[in-house]
Coordinates of C-alpha atoms and ligand atoms in Angstrom, one line a residue:
M610 CA -119.3 -30.8 247.2
N611 CA -117.2 -32.0 250.3
R612 CA -117.6 -29.7 253.4
V613 CA -115.1 -31.0 255.9
W614 CA -115.6 -30.6 259.9
N615 CA -113.5 -26.8 260.4
F616 CA -112.0 -26.4 263.9
S617 CA -110.0 -23.7 262.8
A618 CA -109.8 -21.0 266.0
G619 CA -110.2 -18.3 262.8
P620 CA -111.3 -16.9 260.5
A621 CA -113.8 -20.0 261.0
A622 CA -116.7 -21.7 260.1
L623 CA -119.5 -19.9 259.4
P624 CA -123.2 -21.6 259.4
P625 CA -123.9 -23.3 255.8
A626 CA -127.4 -21.9 255.8
V627 CA -125.6 -18.3 255.9
L628 CA -123.3 -19.6 253.2
E629 CA -126.2 -21.1 251.5
R630 CA -128.4 -17.7 251.4
A631 CA -125.1 -15.7 250.8
Q632 CA -124.6 -17.8 248.0
R633 CA -128.3 -17.3 246.3
E634 CA -128.3 -13.8 247.2
L635 CA -124.5 -12.9 245.4
L636 CA -125.9 -12.0 242.0
D637 CA -129.2 -10.4 243.1
W638 CA -129.7 -9.2 246.3
N639 CA -132.7 -8.5 247.7
G640 CA -134.2 -7.6 244.0
S641 CA -131.6 -4.9 243.2
G642 CA -130.1 -6.7 240.5
A643 CA -126.5 -6.5 241.9
S644 CA -125.1 -8.0 244.9
V645 CA -124.6 -6.6 248.0
M646 CA -120.9 -5.7 247.2
E647 CA -121.7 -3.7 244.4
Q648 CA -123.8 -0.8 245.9
S649 CA -123.5 2.2 247.9
H650 CA -123.4 2.0 251.8
R651 CA -126.0 5.1 251.7
G652 CA -128.3 3.3 249.5
K653 CA -131.9 2.5 251.1
R654 CA -132.0 -1.2 250.8
F655 CA -128.0 -1.0 252.7
I656 CA -129.1 1.0 255.3
A657 CA -132.4 -0.9 255.9
M658 CA -130.3 -4.3 255.9
A659 CA -127.9 -2.3 258.7
E660 CA -130.3 -1.2 260.9
Q661 CA -131.9 -4.9 260.7
A662 CA -128.6 -6.5 261.5
E663 CA -127.8 -4.1 264.8
A664 CA -131.5 -4.3 266.3
D665 CA -130.7 -8.4 265.7
L666 CA -127.7 -8.1 267.6
R667 CA -129.6 -5.9 269.9
A668 CA -132.4 -8.4 270.7
L669 CA -129.9 -11.2 270.5
M670 CA -127.5 -9.7 273.4
D671 CA -130.2 -8.2 275.0
I672 CA -128.1 -4.3 274.8
P673 CA -129.5 -1.9 276.6
A674 CA -130.6 1.7 274.8
D675 CA -127.6 3.3 276.5
Y676 CA -125.5 1.5 274.8
A677 CA -124.0 2.7 271.3
V678 CA -123.6 -0.9 268.6
L679 CA -120.9 0.3 266.3
F680 CA -119.8 -2.0 262.8
L681 CA -116.1 -1.3 262.6
Q682 CA -112.5 -2.1 260.6
G683 CA -108.9 -2.6 261.7
G684 CA -109.3 -6.4 263.7
A685 CA -109.6 -6.6 267.5
T686 CA -105.6 -5.9 267.3
Q687 CA -106.7 -1.9 266.1
H688 CA -108.3 -1.4 269.1
F689 CA -106.0 -2.4 271.1
A690 CA -104.8 0.9 270.8
Q691 CA -107.8 2.6 269.8
I692 CA -109.9 1.7 273.1
P693 CA -107.0 3.6 275.2
M694 CA -107.0 6.7 273.0
N695 CA -110.7 7.1 273.3
L696 CA -111.3 6.1 277.0
A697 CA -107.9 7.8 278.2
G698 CA -105.9 11.0 278.3
P699 CA -102.4 10.8 277.8
G700 CA -101.5 11.0 282.1
D701 CA -104.5 8.5 282.7
S702 CA -103.8 4.8 283.8
A703 CA -105.9 1.7 283.0
D704 CA -105.6 -1.8 284.6
Y705 CA -104.9 -4.8 282.6
I706 CA -105.4 -8.3 283.4
V707 CA -103.5 -10.5 281.3
S708 CA -104.2 -14.1 281.4
G709 CA -103.0 -15.3 277.6
H710 CA -101.5 -14.4 274.4
W711 CA -104.2 -11.6 273.3
S712 CA -104.2 -10.1 276.5
A713 CA -100.7 -9.5 276.6
K714 CA -100.6 -8.1 272.8
A715 CA -103.8 -5.6 274.1
V716 CA -100.9 -4.4 276.7
S717 CA -98.4 -3.5 274.8
E718 CA -100.2 -2.2 271.9
A719 CA -101.9 0.1 274.8
G720 CA -98.4 1.4 276.0
P721 CA -97.9 4.4 273.8
Y722 CA -101.3 6.0 274.9
L723 CA -101.8 5.3 278.9
H724 CA -100.2 4.2 281.6
V725 CA -101.0 0.9 281.5
N726 CA -100.8 -1.6 285.1
V727 CA -100.6 -4.8 285.1
A728 CA -103.4 -5.7 287.7
A729 CA -102.7 -9.4 287.5
S730 CA -100.9 -11.7 285.6
S731 CA -100.8 -15.6 285.1
V732 CA -97.5 -15.3 283.0
A733 CA -95.7 -16.9 285.5
D734 CA -98.1 -19.8 285.2
D735 CA -97.6 -20.6 281.8
Y736 CA -101.3 -19.4 281.3
L737 CA -102.6 -22.8 282.1
M738 CA -105.0 -20.9 284.9
L739 CA -106.8 -17.7 285.3
P740 CA -105.0 -15.0 287.6
A741 CA -107.1 -15.2 291.0
R742 CA -109.2 -12.6 291.4
D743 CA -108.7 -12.4 295.1
N744 CA -105.0 -11.4 294.2
W745 CA -105.6 -8.5 291.3
Q746 CA -104.2 -5.1 292.3
L747 CA -106.9 -3.1 290.8
D748 CA -106.6 1.0 290.9
P749 CA -109.9 2.8 291.7
N750 CA -109.0 5.8 289.7
A751 CA -108.1 3.5 286.7
A752 CA -109.6 5.0 283.4
Y753 CA -110.9 0.9 282.9
V754 CA -109.9 -2.6 283.7
H755 CA -109.2 -4.1 280.1
Y756 CA -109.7 -8.1 280.2
T757 CA -110.0 -11.4 277.9
P758 CA -112.8 -13.0 278.5
N759 CA -111.5 -16.4 276.2
E760 CA -108.4 -16.8 275.6
T761 CA -108.0 -18.0 272.1
I762 CA -104.5 -19.6 271.7
H763 CA -104.3 -20.8 275.6
G764 CA -107.5 -22.1 275.7
V765 CA -108.6 -20.8 278.9
E766 CA -111.4 -18.6 280.1
F767 CA -113.5 -16.9 282.3
H768 CA -116.4 -18.6 283.5
E769 CA -118.4 -15.5 285.2
V770 CA -117.8 -11.7 284.5
P771 CA -115.2 -10.2 287.5
E772 CA -116.2 -7.4 289.3
V773 CA -115.0 -4.3 289.4
G774 CA -116.6 -1.8 290.7
A775 CA -117.2 1.4 289.3
V776 CA -114.4 1.0 286.8
P777 CA -115.8 0.5 283.8
L778 CA -115.0 -3.5 282.7
V779 CA -113.6 -3.6 278.7
A780 CA -113.9 -7.5 277.3
D781 CA -111.9 -8.7 274.2
L782 CA -114.9 -10.8 273.1
S783 CA -113.1 -12.1 269.8
S784 CA -113.2 -15.3 270.5
N785 CA -116.9 -16.4 273.0
I786 CA -118.9 -13.4 271.9
L787 CA -122.7 -14.9 271.3
S788 CA -121.8 -18.2 272.5
E789 CA -123.7 -17.6 275.8
P790 CA -125.9 -14.6 277.2
L791 CA -124.3 -11.9 279.1
D792 CA -125.3 -9.4 281.1
V793 CA -123.9 -6.3 278.7
N794 CA -124.6 -3.9 281.9
R795 CA -121.4 -5.4 283.5
F796 CA -119.7 -3.6 280.9
G797 CA -118.3 -0.5 279.6
L798 CA -117.4 -1.5 276.6
I799 CA -117.1 -5.0 274.7
Y800 CA -115.3 -5.8 271.9
A801 CA -114.9 -8.4 269.1
G802 CA -113.3 -9.4 265.7
A803 CA -116.2 -10.8 263.5
Q804 CA -114.5 -13.8 262.1
K805 CA -114.9 -16.6 264.4
N806 CA -118.4 -16.3 266.1
I807 CA -120.2 -13.5 264.0
G808 CA -118.5 -13.7 259.9
P809 CA -115.7 -12.9 258.2
S810 CA -112.7 -11.2 259.2
G811 CA -112.3 -7.5 258.4
L812 CA -115.1 -6.6 260.7
V813 CA -115.0 -5.3 264.9
V814 CA -118.5 -5.6 266.6
M815 CA -118.4 -3.0 269.4
I816 CA -120.5 -2.4 271.8
I817 CA -120.5 1.2 274.1
R818 CA -122.1 2.6 277.0
R819 CA -123.0 6.0 275.4
D820 CA -121.2 8.3 278.6
L821 CA -117.6 6.6 277.2
L822 CA -117.9 8.1 274.0
Q823 CA -117.7 11.5 275.7
R824 CA -114.3 10.6 277.2
A825 CA -111.8 10.9 274.3
G826 CA -109.8 14.1 275.6
R827 CA -106.7 14.3 273.3
P828 CA -106.1 15.4 269.5
M829 CA -106.9 13.0 267.3
A830 CA -108.1 12.4 264.0
K831 CA -112.2 11.7 263.3
I832 CA -111.8 8.5 261.9
F833 CA -110.4 7.5 265.3
R834 CA -113.0 8.3 267.7
Y835 CA -115.9 6.0 268.7
A836 CA -118.0 9.1 269.2
E837 CA -117.9 10.4 265.3
H838 CA -118.7 6.8 264.4
A839 CA -121.9 6.4 266.6
A840 CA -123.1 9.8 265.7
A841 CA -122.5 8.7 261.6
G842 CA -124.2 5.1 262.5
S843 CA -120.5 3.5 261.7
M844 CA -120.6 4.7 258.1
L845 CA -118.4 7.5 258.9
N846 CA -116.5 6.1 255.7
T847 CA -117.3 3.4 253.8
P848 CA -117.6 0.5 255.6
N849 CA -116.8 -3.3 255.3
T850 CA -120.2 -3.9 253.5
W851 CA -120.1 -7.5 253.2
G852 CA -118.7 -8.3 256.6
W853 CA -121.7 -6.2 257.6
Y854 CA -124.0 -8.0 255.1
L855 CA -122.6 -11.5 256.0
S856 CA -122.5 -11.1 260.2
G857 CA -126.7 -9.9 259.7
L858 CA -127.3 -13.0 258.6
T859 CA -125.5 -14.8 260.9
F860 CA -127.5 -12.9 263.7
Q861 CA -130.4 -14.0 262.2
W862 CA -129.5 -17.7 262.1
L863 CA -128.9 -17.8 266.0
L864 CA -132.0 -15.7 266.3
G865 CA -133.8 -18.6 264.2
Q866 CA -131.7 -21.4 266.4
G867 CA -133.3 -20.2 269.8
G868 CA -131.0 -17.5 270.5
L869 CA -127.8 -17.5 273.1
E870 CA -129.4 -19.5 275.2
A871 CA -129.4 -22.5 272.6
M872 CA -125.9 -21.7 272.1
A873 CA -125.3 -21.8 275.4
K874 CA -126.4 -25.5 275.9
L875 CA -125.0 -26.9 272.4
N876 CA -122.0 -25.2 273.4
H877 CA -121.4 -26.8 276.8
A878 CA -122.1 -30.2 275.7
K879 CA -119.8 -30.1 272.4
A880 CA -117.0 -29.0 275.4
D881 CA -118.0 -31.1 277.3
A882 CA -118.0 -34.3 274.6
L883 CA -114.6 -33.3 273.7
Y884 CA -113.2 -32.8 277.5
Q885 CA -114.3 -36.3 278.4
A886 CA -112.8 -37.8 276.0
I887 CA -109.5 -36.1 276.5
D888 CA -109.9 -37.0 280.2
G889 CA -111.2 -40.8 279.9
S890 CA -108.5 -41.6 277.3
G891 CA -105.9 -43.1 280.1
G892 CA -103.7 -40.3 279.7
Y893 CA -103.4 -40.7 275.9
Y894 CA -104.5 -37.5 275.3
R895 CA -104.2 -34.7 278.0
N896 CA -105.2 -31.1 278.3
P897 CA -103.0 -29.1 280.6
I898 CA -105.5 -26.4 281.7
D899 CA -106.8 -26.0 284.7
L900 CA -110.3 -27.5 285.7
A901 CA -112.1 -23.7 286.3
A902 CA -110.3 -22.3 283.7
R903 CA -110.9 -24.3 280.6
S904 CA -112.4 -23.0 277.2
R905 CA -115.4 -24.1 275.7
M906 CA -114.6 -22.4 272.5
N907 CA -111.0 -23.3 272.1
V908 CA -110.1 -26.8 273.6
R909 CA -106.1 -27.4 273.6
F910 CA -105.0 -31.3 273.5
E911 CA -101.5 -32.7 273.9
L912 CA -100.6 -36.1 272.7
H913 CA -98.8 -38.4 275.4
D914 CA -96.0 -38.8 272.4
T915 CA -95.4 -35.6 270.4
A916 CA -93.9 -38.1 267.8
L917 CA -97.6 -39.3 267.0
D918 CA -98.5 -35.3 266.2
A919 CA -97.4 -35.1 262.5
A920 CA -99.6 -38.6 261.9
F921 CA -102.6 -37.2 264.2
L922 CA -102.6 -33.9 261.7
Q923 CA -102.2 -36.0 259.0
E924 CA -104.9 -38.5 259.5
T925 CA -107.4 -36.0 260.5
E926 CA -107.3 -34.2 257.7
A927 CA -107.6 -36.8 255.8
A928 CA -110.5 -37.9 257.6
G929 CA -112.1 -34.6 256.7
L930 CA -111.2 -33.0 260.0
L931 CA -109.6 -29.6 259.6
A932 CA -107.3 -27.2 261.4
L933 CA -106.5 -29.2 264.4
K934 CA -102.8 -27.8 264.6
G935 CA -102.4 -25.9 267.5
H936 CA -101.2 -22.4 267.7
K937 CA -97.5 -22.5 266.9
A938 CA -96.3 -21.3 270.2
L939 CA -97.4 -23.7 272.1
G940 CA -97.4 -26.6 269.6
G941 CA -99.7 -29.7 270.3
M942 CA -103.4 -29.8 269.0
R943 CA -106.2 -26.9 269.4
A944 CA -110.0 -27.9 268.1
S945 CA -111.8 -24.4 267.9
L946 CA -115.8 -24.7 269.0
Y947 CA -117.2 -22.1 267.4
N948 CA -121.3 -21.5 267.5
A949 CA -121.1 -22.6 263.7
V950 CA -119.5 -25.9 264.7
P951 CA -122.3 -28.9 264.8
L952 CA -122.0 -31.4 267.9
A953 CA -121.9 -33.8 264.7
A954 CA -118.4 -32.4 264.4
V955 CA -117.5 -33.1 267.6
E956 CA -118.4 -36.3 268.1
A957 CA -116.6 -37.1 264.8
L958 CA -113.5 -36.1 266.4
V959 CA -114.4 -37.7 269.2
E960 CA -114.5 -41.1 267.5
F961 CA -111.5 -40.1 265.4
M962 CA -109.2 -40.2 269.0
R963 CA -110.8 -43.2 269.8
D964 CA -109.9 -45.0 267.0
F965 CA -106.4 -43.4 266.7
A966 CA -105.7 -44.2 269.7
R967 CA -106.5 -48.2 269.3
R968 CA -104.4 -47.5 266.0
H969 CA -101.4 -46.2 267.0
G970 CA -101.4 -47.6 270.7
Ligands
PMP1582 N1 -108.3 -11.3 270.3 C1 -108.6 -12.2 270.1 C2 -109.2 -13.2 271.7 C3 -107.9 -13.0 269.6 O1 -108.4 -14.0 269.4 C4 -107.7 -12.2 268.0 C5 -107.6 -13.0 266.9 N2 -107.8 -14.4 267.3 C6 -107.4 -11.1 268.3 C7 -107.6 -10.5 269.5 C8 -106.6 -10.5 267.0 O2 -107.6 -10.1 266.0 P1 -107.5 -9.3 264.9 O3 -106.6 -10.5 264.1 O4 -108.8 -9.4 264.4 O5 -106.7 -7.5 264.9

């Protein structure tokens, strides 16, 4: 076996202990004589597993009882559209904070369903910094305020939950959920695609304040209504059983690691080590992001000479350091440091970067 250090932005590294357990249980899950993928989601075993996964997520994130937890499909992208369908009527308006690629996409996908007010944007700064809270043009009558706490492509992260008064705050936590403790009470709705910090792709975890389930005023099919999913225990139709199961294993792994406090410490240590290596390289490597907005999860860096990019990528791959190529829209490099990426992976990367700079001068 030849496992590499995996810095993929998503689908991303999963904890080896989770994969090993899934491997052990693959052919005969829970004494059933079949894999978890081969049996009914209505069966006793699956329901018990699903309930345990929800209970473990509630424990990890300290989710209050007045929030429903949903295990949905469609990727975060589908929910860019489904959230406005559920939280606002056709004549309503919602505030959006645009801080990078994904929040901009959330705006364009919401457009057909309500009036989008871009309350703040850092596009004019090339998304190298966050839109300063003092300049947000929030509408007190907005149906909700949407923001993206961590921008996976642009590598910027909000390090505090913004204060938005009584209007429900909606957060796309796809790339930083479970990376640190979070006060769920501050939010109306949290959603995240699973394929970075939770499990495989094809699953979306949503945490929604129950009163917001009653909002959906427009005619729409049941399958689009969050209230119907909540009433059916996320089994309105056949769920992503494999994704739910693997996510449940990750939740148990996280609890065993000491929960989100432990993850926060680890994630800080990893990001600090990498940013220090970049900042301490005498300009050989550079991170372009405003210091206050640097992401702990997705660390962008550029080499001082783009002519070295190809060699850097080729050599990292040969050294077992996978998926460091930056997003095609931005070029350069990106190291994603989700929960399942250990400190040893970052140490190996830092060591490689020093050595590469020495060798290539
Ligand atoms: N939001 C964020 C912050 C993301 O990083 C991504 C995927 N990289 C998405 C939304 C889109 O997710 P999906 O592909 O699951 O629809």
